[in-house]
Amino acid sequence: MDIESSNYHNTIKKESWRTVLTLAYQSLGVVYGDLSISPLYVYKSTFAEDIEHTESNEEIFGVLSFIFWTITLVPLLKYVFIVLRADDNGEGGTFALYSLLCRHARVNSLPSCQLADEQLIEYKSDSIGSCDVPQTGFAASLKSTLEKHGVLQKILLVLALIGTCMVIGDGVLTPAISVFSAVSGVELSMSKEHHKYIEVPAACIILIGLFALQHYGTHRVGFLFAPVILLWLMCISTIGVYNIIHWNPQVYQALSPYYMYKFLKKTQSKGWMSLGGILLCITGSEAMFADLGHFSQLSIQIAFTSLVYPSLILAYMGQAAYLSQHHVYETEYKVGFYVSVPEKLRWPVLVIAILAAVVGSQAIITGTFSIIKQCSALGCFPKVKIVHTSSKIHGQIYIPEINWILMILCLAVTIGFRDTKRLGNASGLAVITVMLVTTCLMSLVIVLCWHKSVIFAIAFVVFFGTIESLYFSASLIKFLEGAWVPIALSLCFLAAMCTWHYGTLKRYEFDVQNKVSVNWLLSLGQTLGIARVRGIGLIHTELVSGVPAIFSHFVTNLPAFHQVLVFLCVKSVPVPHVRPEERFLVGRVGPKQFRMYRCIVRYGYRDVHKDDIEFEGDLVCSIAEFIRSEAATATANDAETNGEDERMSVVGTCSTYMKGIEDHDDDVSDHDDPDKPGTSEIRSPKPPKKKKSKIKKRVRFLVPETPKIEKETREELMELSEAREGGVAYIMGNAYMQAKHGSGLVKRLAINVGYEFLRRNTRGPRTALTSPHASTLEVGMVYHV
């Protein structure tokens, strides 16, 4: 699994039209599944109770006019032509906008940030402009205000988290309403007494199957996604054209904004409340931006403007044309999707609709997994197990805990509501809240990142914010009729995220305040009689300088550590990807003879963490390359000096060394392999021969020929090779946090109850490194914060 090579396929480059069109076709199944199935329930949710369809047709034409202009202004104008341009090095979504603002305004909430992180290529190579903000004007004053006031930074973080929580809520509600609406087509083929016993069980069975298959990964059936959505779009557009020609060719007149005015004038407050149902026509629009990282800006724009947009407009016009000629029904199912489908086609369309609903649900579930991974990487969500289900597409992941939580909540909502009206009210509020958050963050991006006039940002907020606020108010007024569900879900997830982020910051502050100096560590050998044992000891810490308190606690109670000691910090930086050649920052702790190093491993919020075997190899190789390059050059170009006078050099992974050290594992044998041309070999000493000894792995480094390799450097490399052969031990802290005596009630609840509950019931520190269980040593310590 070549993870590193798959991370940068979205770099900005000139792509052939064949590639763009292929991506546009593939985006149908991933990006537009949710948006494409909205015709199943929009009219039914709109006319549920608030308004009635009368013979004057003013209601149906007014709703059609609202749908047309809503789809035109929000998905087409806002997302396709404006928001898609605000990508974070090819990545999109709420956290991509927040990441951009973190870099341009220095409002990063990550505690372990360094100046060296700002030298990353991805940090500086913004596709939307330089990270430098003008020194004068409104942008400069806004940037200064954000950097000075911590309250504003917290508000910005909470705003991004609210959008994230609503996306998670949408991950619960969209599968429920999509599958339930698709299955509801059986209502026209059987009596009410029978179909009500079919809809809910059938929807629940489909949902259970959908979530149960998540661990296999979408790549196994993903090739079916685009054809299903393509077939569905062709199906609804063809039926729409048929209904327009057959029932009411004059329906195009309803596209005039004048019909919106007539609609609101006639229906008044009931018409305003019905906007919550009309809002559902743009569910899934956020996916165009959130899934940008898997495709390209141009491919998503082509797919929407050439196929999705016209198909949806024709589908809604066709339904309106049919309903304009049908006012009396034999049954009570008045304005559902299936009534406008010709009777002979209803069963085939029902099957296609169910398949399309499953595809649309899959897209939002995968998007929920991705955004939770981003939150976890940025310290705003507890550690969870992330399984990469595809070796080729780095964005296809599966999170077991979240999957089953979503399934339980989705089933509970489906069984509890049992109708599209309340499901629509709930889903609409989640969708419009995410859009409002995107609008607010985009206004800051326009000023701070794009360096545009504040007038343009205000116009953007006023225009789109007014439209979305209108829909938001219509959804919020139905709080007791289902809209409380996304609010309740979001509050639960927001409380968990804020509590975890607060506890993480407090833990880091404790580490910073209680870290010990390098001189203290160097003096231990004389006072405690420290013994050095064979092997490499990786001390996992969040600190980027100094010796963590967890290690001082360990070594004073057990005065022994390994012959090679590495203080390892695995951290995330506010960019989507860190290039392999910039992955490691390596430095030396103390004098050379102590064989102690500091290694900072940097990942982006969309990066894939390697497994322990690959990680160990890259880590040891980076240290060996640092030793060689340090000896070969007096000074390093890419270096950072921190407060403890540790020089940190940028070192890449093994695959990026064009002329660097290579790492090889050999079986112990009586013959030696010939060296590669232009290299010299450094290997660990041969162990003494013993009778019936098992074959052991030996480690060697192939070092490129340099003008001179000093004896001291060769000995250091040899000792590192010997230590690697002796094994790698992961020493991690397992901190129990307690609020200090005298702390306030809120702090005690947050730390003693909230954070500790999340820590005990989620993944431990081994998750960040995927370290082998047999080689891990956890050191417990109580943190009084």
Short mmCIF file of N, CA and C in Angstrom, two decimals, residues 298-413:
data_model
loop_
_atom_site.label_atom_id
_atom_site.label_comp_id
_atom_site.label_asym_id
_atom_site.label_seq_id
_atom_site.Cartn_x
_atom_site.Cartn_y
_atom_site.Cartn_z
N LEU A 298 -12.85 21.61 -11.56
CA LEU A 298 -13.45 21.64 -12.89
C LEU A 298 -14.38 20.45 -13.12
N SER A 299 -13.99 19.27 -12.65
CA SER A 299 -14.82 18.09 -12.86
C SER A 299 -16.16 18.20 -12.13
N ILE A 300 -16.14 18.73 -10.92
CA ILE A 300 -17.38 18.91 -10.15
C ILE A 300 -18.27 19.96 -10.82
N GLN A 301 -17.66 21.02 -11.33
CA GLN A 301 -18.44 22.06 -12.00
C GLN A 301 -19.08 21.53 -13.27
N ILE A 302 -18.34 20.75 -14.03
CA ILE A 302 -18.89 20.20 -15.28
C ILE A 302 -20.04 19.25 -14.99
N ALA A 303 -19.87 18.36 -14.01
CA ALA A 303 -20.91 17.39 -13.70
C ALA A 303 -22.20 18.07 -13.26
N PHE A 304 -22.08 19.13 -12.46
CA PHE A 304 -23.29 19.79 -11.96
C PHE A 304 -23.98 20.59 -13.06
N THR A 305 -23.23 21.42 -13.76
CA THR A 305 -23.86 22.31 -14.73
C THR A 305 -24.39 21.58 -15.95
N SER A 306 -23.74 20.50 -16.37
CA SER A 306 -24.14 19.82 -17.61
C SER A 306 -25.15 18.72 -17.40
N LEU A 307 -25.22 18.12 -16.20
CA LEU A 307 -26.10 16.97 -16.01
C LEU A 307 -27.01 17.10 -14.80
N VAL A 308 -26.42 17.33 -13.62
CA VAL A 308 -27.21 17.29 -12.39
C VAL A 308 -28.23 18.44 -12.35
N TYR A 309 -27.78 19.64 -12.61
CA TYR A 309 -28.66 20.81 -12.54
C TYR A 309 -29.84 20.70 -13.51
N PRO A 310 -29.60 20.47 -14.82
CA PRO A 310 -30.76 20.38 -15.73
C PRO A 310 -31.67 19.20 -15.42
N SER A 311 -31.11 18.07 -14.96
CA SER A 311 -31.94 16.91 -14.64
C SER A 311 -32.87 17.21 -13.48
N LEU A 312 -32.35 17.86 -12.44
CA LEU A 312 -33.18 18.19 -11.29
C LEU A 312 -34.28 19.20 -11.65
N ILE A 313 -33.94 20.20 -12.44
CA ILE A 313 -34.93 21.21 -12.83
C ILE A 313 -36.04 20.54 -13.65
N LEU A 314 -35.68 19.69 -14.58
CA LEU A 314 -36.69 18.99 -15.39
C LEU A 314 -37.56 18.09 -14.52
N ALA A 315 -36.94 17.43 -13.52
CA ALA A 315 -37.70 16.55 -12.64
C ALA A 315 -38.73 17.33 -11.83
N TYR A 316 -38.32 18.46 -11.27
CA TYR A 316 -39.26 19.27 -10.48
C TYR A 316 -40.33 19.90 -11.36
N MET A 317 -39.95 20.33 -12.55
CA MET A 317 -40.94 20.89 -13.47
C MET A 317 -41.95 19.83 -13.90
N GLY A 318 -41.47 18.61 -14.13
CA GLY A 318 -42.37 17.53 -14.52
C GLY A 318 -43.37 17.20 -13.43
N GLN A 319 -42.90 17.15 -12.19
CA GLN A 319 -43.83 16.90 -11.08
C GLN A 319 -44.86 18.00 -10.97
N ALA A 320 -44.40 19.26 -11.12
CA ALA A 320 -45.34 20.38 -11.04
C ALA A 320 -46.35 20.35 -12.18
N ALA A 321 -45.90 19.97 -13.40
CA ALA A 321 -46.81 19.88 -14.53
C ALA A 321 -47.88 18.82 -14.30
N TYR A 322 -47.48 17.69 -13.75
CA TYR A 322 -48.45 16.64 -13.47
C TYR A 322 -49.44 17.08 -12.40
N LEU A 323 -48.93 17.64 -11.32
CA LEU A 323 -49.80 18.03 -10.21
C LEU A 323 -50.73 19.19 -10.58
N SER A 324 -50.31 20.01 -11.54
CA SER A 324 -51.17 21.12 -11.94
C SER A 324 -52.45 20.65 -12.62
N GLN A 325 -52.46 19.43 -13.10
CA GLN A 325 -53.65 18.87 -13.77
C GLN A 325 -54.34 17.81 -12.93
N HIS A 326 -53.88 17.59 -11.72
CA HIS A 326 -54.47 16.57 -10.86
C HIS A 326 -54.71 17.18 -9.48
N HIS A 327 -55.97 17.38 -9.16
CA HIS A 327 -56.32 17.98 -7.88
C HIS A 327 -57.17 17.08 -7.02
N VAL A 328 -57.76 16.05 -7.61
CA VAL A 328 -58.59 15.11 -6.87
C VAL A 328 -57.94 13.74 -6.96
N TYR A 329 -57.76 13.10 -5.82
CA TYR A 329 -57.07 11.82 -5.77
C TYR A 329 -57.97 10.77 -5.14
N GLU A 330 -57.76 9.55 -5.58
CA GLU A 330 -58.51 8.45 -4.98
C GLU A 330 -57.95 8.10 -3.61
N THR A 331 -56.72 8.40 -3.40
CA THR A 331 -56.09 8.11 -2.11
C THR A 331 -55.67 9.43 -1.47
N GLU A 332 -55.09 9.31 -0.27
CA GLU A 332 -54.67 10.53 0.43
C GLU A 332 -53.24 10.94 0.08
N TYR A 333 -52.59 10.17 -0.78
CA TYR A 333 -51.19 10.47 -1.11
C TYR A 333 -51.20 11.49 -2.24
N LYS A 334 -51.12 12.75 -1.89
CA LYS A 334 -51.43 13.82 -2.82
C LYS A 334 -50.28 14.19 -3.74
N VAL A 335 -49.16 14.59 -3.18
CA VAL A 335 -48.11 15.20 -4.00
C VAL A 335 -46.78 14.48 -3.85
N GLY A 336 -46.80 13.21 -3.60
CA GLY A 336 -45.55 12.46 -3.51
C GLY A 336 -44.90 12.31 -4.87
N PHE A 337 -43.68 11.84 -4.88
CA PHE A 337 -42.94 11.68 -6.13
C PHE A 337 -43.58 10.64 -7.03
N TYR A 338 -44.00 9.53 -6.46
CA TYR A 338 -44.43 8.39 -7.27
C TYR A 338 -45.77 8.62 -7.97
N VAL A 339 -46.58 9.59 -7.50
CA VAL A 339 -47.86 9.82 -8.18
C VAL A 339 -47.64 10.38 -9.58
N SER A 340 -46.51 11.05 -9.80
CA SER A 340 -46.23 11.62 -11.12
C SER A 340 -45.53 10.65 -12.05
N VAL A 341 -45.20 9.46 -11.56
CA VAL A 341 -44.56 8.44 -12.38
C VAL A 341 -45.64 7.62 -13.09
N PRO A 342 -45.54 7.42 -14.40
CA PRO A 342 -46.52 6.57 -15.09
C PRO A 342 -46.66 5.22 -14.41
N GLU A 343 -47.89 4.73 -14.33
CA GLU A 343 -48.18 3.55 -13.51
C GLU A 343 -47.36 2.33 -13.93
N LYS A 344 -47.11 2.15 -15.23
CA LYS A 344 -46.37 0.98 -15.69
C LYS A 344 -44.89 1.04 -15.29
N LEU A 345 -44.41 2.21 -14.95
CA LEU A 345 -42.98 2.36 -14.63
C LEU A 345 -42.71 2.44 -13.13
N ARG A 346 -43.75 2.37 -12.32
CA ARG A 346 -43.55 2.63 -10.90
C ARG A 346 -42.65 1.61 -10.22
N TRP A 347 -42.80 0.33 -10.51
CA TRP A 347 -41.95 -0.67 -9.85
C TRP A 347 -40.49 -0.58 -10.29
N PRO A 348 -40.20 -0.44 -11.61
CA PRO A 348 -38.79 -0.24 -11.97
C PRO A 348 -38.19 1.03 -11.37
N VAL A 349 -38.99 2.11 -11.34
CA VAL A 349 -38.50 3.36 -10.76
C VAL A 349 -38.30 3.19 -9.26
N LEU A 350 -39.16 2.42 -8.60
CA LEU A 350 -39.00 2.16 -7.17
C LEU A 350 -37.66 1.48 -6.88
N VAL A 351 -37.31 0.50 -7.69
CA VAL A 351 -36.03 -0.22 -7.50
C VAL A 351 -34.85 0.74 -7.70
N ILE A 352 -34.91 1.54 -8.78
CA ILE A 352 -33.82 2.49 -9.05
C ILE A 352 -33.73 3.53 -7.94
N ALA A 353 -34.90 3.96 -7.42
CA ALA A 353 -34.91 4.97 -6.36
C ALA A 353 -34.27 4.42 -5.09
N ILE A 354 -34.55 3.16 -4.76
CA ILE A 354 -33.95 2.56 -3.56
C ILE A 354 -32.43 2.47 -3.72
N LEU A 355 -31.98 2.06 -4.89
CA LEU A 355 -30.53 1.99 -5.14
C LEU A 355 -29.90 3.38 -5.06
N ALA A 356 -30.57 4.37 -5.63
CA ALA A 356 -30.04 5.75 -5.58
C ALA A 356 -30.02 6.27 -4.15
N ALA A 357 -31.04 5.90 -3.36
CA ALA A 357 -31.07 6.34 -1.95
C ALA A 357 -29.92 5.72 -1.17
N VAL A 358 -29.61 4.47 -1.46
CA VAL A 358 -28.48 3.80 -0.79
C VAL A 358 -27.17 4.48 -1.16
N VAL A 359 -27.00 4.82 -2.44
CA VAL A 359 -25.78 5.50 -2.89
C VAL A 359 -25.67 6.88 -2.24
N GLY A 360 -26.78 7.61 -2.21
CA GLY A 360 -26.76 8.93 -1.57
C GLY A 360 -26.45 8.86 -0.10
N SER A 361 -26.98 7.84 0.57
CA SER A 361 -26.69 7.65 1.99
C SER A 361 -25.23 7.28 2.21
N GLN A 362 -24.68 6.48 1.30
CA GLN A 362 -23.28 6.08 1.41
C GLN A 362 -22.36 7.30 1.35
N ALA A 363 -22.70 8.24 0.49
CA ALA A 363 -21.85 9.43 0.33
C ALA A 363 -21.80 10.24 1.62
N ILE A 364 -22.94 10.43 2.27
CA ILE A 364 -22.94 11.25 3.49
C ILE A 364 -22.30 10.50 4.64
N ILE A 365 -22.41 9.16 4.68
CA ILE A 365 -21.75 8.38 5.73
C ILE A 365 -20.24 8.48 5.59
N THR A 366 -19.74 8.32 4.36
CA THR A 366 -18.31 8.44 4.12
C THR A 366 -17.81 9.84 4.47
N GLY A 367 -18.62 10.86 4.11
CA GLY A 367 -18.25 12.23 4.46
C GLY A 367 -18.20 12.46 5.95
N THR A 368 -19.09 11.79 6.70
CA THR A 368 -19.07 11.90 8.16
C THR A 368 -17.79 11.29 8.73
N PHE A 369 -17.39 10.14 8.20
CA PHE A 369 -16.13 9.53 8.64
C PHE A 369 -14.95 10.48 8.38
N SER A 370 -14.92 11.09 7.22
CA SER A 370 -13.80 11.96 6.86
C SER A 370 -13.70 13.17 7.77
N ILE A 371 -14.85 13.79 8.06
CA ILE A 371 -14.80 15.01 8.87
C ILE A 371 -14.46 14.70 10.32
N ILE A 372 -14.85 13.51 10.81
CA ILE A 372 -14.47 13.12 12.17
C ILE A 372 -12.97 12.86 12.24
N LYS A 373 -12.42 12.28 11.19
CA LYS A 373 -10.97 12.07 11.14
C LYS A 373 -10.24 13.41 11.18
N GLN A 374 -10.74 14.41 10.46
CA GLN A 374 -10.12 15.73 10.48
C GLN A 374 -10.19 16.35 11.88
N CYS A 375 -11.36 16.22 12.51
CA CYS A 375 -11.51 16.76 13.87
C CYS A 375 -10.55 16.09 14.84
N SER A 376 -10.42 14.77 14.72
CA SER A 376 -9.52 14.03 15.61
C SER A 376 -8.08 14.45 15.39
N ALA A 377 -7.70 14.68 14.12
CA ALA A 377 -6.33 15.09 13.82
C ALA A 377 -6.01 16.46 14.40
N LEU A 378 -7.02 17.34 14.47
CA LEU A 378 -6.80 18.68 14.98
C LEU A 378 -7.13 18.80 16.46
N GLY A 379 -7.24 17.66 17.15
CA GLY A 379 -7.41 17.66 18.60
C GLY A 379 -8.78 18.05 19.08
N CYS A 380 -9.80 17.92 18.23
CA CYS A 380 -11.16 18.32 18.61
C CYS A 380 -12.11 17.14 18.72
N PHE A 381 -11.60 15.93 18.67
CA PHE A 381 -12.45 14.75 18.79
C PHE A 381 -11.61 13.64 19.42
N PRO A 382 -12.21 12.82 20.29
CA PRO A 382 -11.44 11.73 20.90
C PRO A 382 -10.83 10.80 19.85
N LYS A 383 -9.75 10.13 20.23
CA LYS A 383 -9.08 9.22 19.32
C LYS A 383 -10.00 8.05 18.96
N VAL A 384 -10.10 7.76 17.69
CA VAL A 384 -10.93 6.66 17.21
C VAL A 384 -10.10 5.80 16.27
N LYS A 385 -10.54 4.58 16.10
CA LYS A 385 -9.85 3.66 15.21
C LYS A 385 -10.25 3.98 13.77
N ILE A 386 -9.26 4.26 12.94
CA ILE A 386 -9.51 4.61 11.54
C ILE A 386 -8.96 3.49 10.66
N VAL A 387 -9.84 2.87 9.89
CA VAL A 387 -9.47 1.78 9.00
C VAL A 387 -9.53 2.29 7.57
N HIS A 388 -8.42 2.16 6.85
CA HIS A 388 -8.38 2.58 5.44
C HIS A 388 -8.80 1.40 4.58
N THR A 389 -9.94 1.55 3.92
CA THR A 389 -10.53 0.43 3.19
C THR A 389 -10.04 0.32 1.76
N SER A 390 -9.26 1.29 1.30
CA SER A 390 -8.75 1.24 -0.06
C SER A 390 -7.27 1.59 -0.06
N SER A 391 -6.51 0.84 -0.85
CA SER A 391 -5.07 1.10 -0.96
C SER A 391 -4.76 2.15 -2.01
N LYS A 392 -5.77 2.55 -2.78
CA LYS A 392 -5.54 3.50 -3.86
C LYS A 392 -6.14 4.87 -3.58
N ILE A 393 -7.28 4.89 -2.89
CA ILE A 393 -7.96 6.16 -2.61
C ILE A 393 -7.84 6.43 -1.13
N HIS A 394 -7.03 7.44 -0.76
CA HIS A 394 -6.71 7.66 0.65
C HIS A 394 -7.89 8.18 1.45
N GLY A 395 -8.93 8.70 0.79
CA GLY A 395 -10.05 9.27 1.52
C GLY A 395 -11.10 8.25 1.95
N GLN A 396 -10.99 7.02 1.47
CA GLN A 396 -11.99 6.01 1.80
C GLN A 396 -11.60 5.34 3.12
N ILE A 397 -12.30 5.73 4.17
CA ILE A 397 -11.98 5.23 5.50
C ILE A 397 -13.25 4.69 6.16
N TYR A 398 -13.03 3.96 7.24
CA TYR A 398 -14.12 3.37 8.00
C TYR A 398 -13.77 3.50 9.48
N ILE A 399 -14.72 4.03 10.27
CA ILE A 399 -14.52 4.19 11.71
C ILE A 399 -15.57 3.35 12.42
N PRO A 400 -15.19 2.21 12.99
CA PRO A 400 -16.18 1.28 13.55
C PRO A 400 -17.11 1.91 14.59
N GLU A 401 -16.54 2.63 15.56
CA GLU A 401 -17.37 3.19 16.63
C GLU A 401 -18.42 4.15 16.09
N ILE A 402 -18.00 5.04 15.19
CA ILE A 402 -18.92 6.02 14.63
C ILE A 402 -19.96 5.34 13.75
N ASN A 403 -19.55 4.30 13.03
CA ASN A 403 -20.49 3.60 12.14
C ASN A 403 -21.67 3.03 12.91
N TRP A 404 -21.39 2.37 14.04
CA TRP A 404 -22.47 1.75 14.79
C TRP A 404 -23.31 2.78 15.55
N ILE A 405 -22.68 3.87 15.98
CA ILE A 405 -23.45 4.95 16.61
C ILE A 405 -24.41 5.57 15.60
N LEU A 406 -23.92 5.82 14.37
CA LEU A 406 -24.78 6.36 13.33
C LEU A 406 -25.93 5.41 13.01
N MET A 407 -25.65 4.11 12.96
CA MET A 407 -26.69 3.14 12.63
C MET A 407 -27.79 3.13 13.69
N ILE A 408 -27.38 3.11 14.97
CA ILE A 408 -28.37 3.10 16.05
C ILE A 408 -29.23 4.36 16.02
N LEU A 409 -28.57 5.52 15.86
CA LEU A 409 -29.32 6.78 15.81
C LEU A 409 -30.24 6.83 14.58
N CYS A 410 -29.75 6.33 13.45
CA CYS A 410 -30.54 6.36 12.22
C CYS A 410 -31.78 5.48 12.35
N LEU A 411 -31.62 4.31 12.93
CA LEU A 411 -32.77 3.42 13.14
C LEU A 411 -33.75 4.04 14.13
N ALA A 412 -33.22 4.66 15.18
CA ALA A 412 -34.09 5.28 16.18
C ALA A 412 -34.92 6.40 15.56
N VAL A 413 -34.30 7.21 14.71
CA VAL A 413 -35.03 8.31 14.06
C VAL A 413 -36.08 7.76 13.10
#
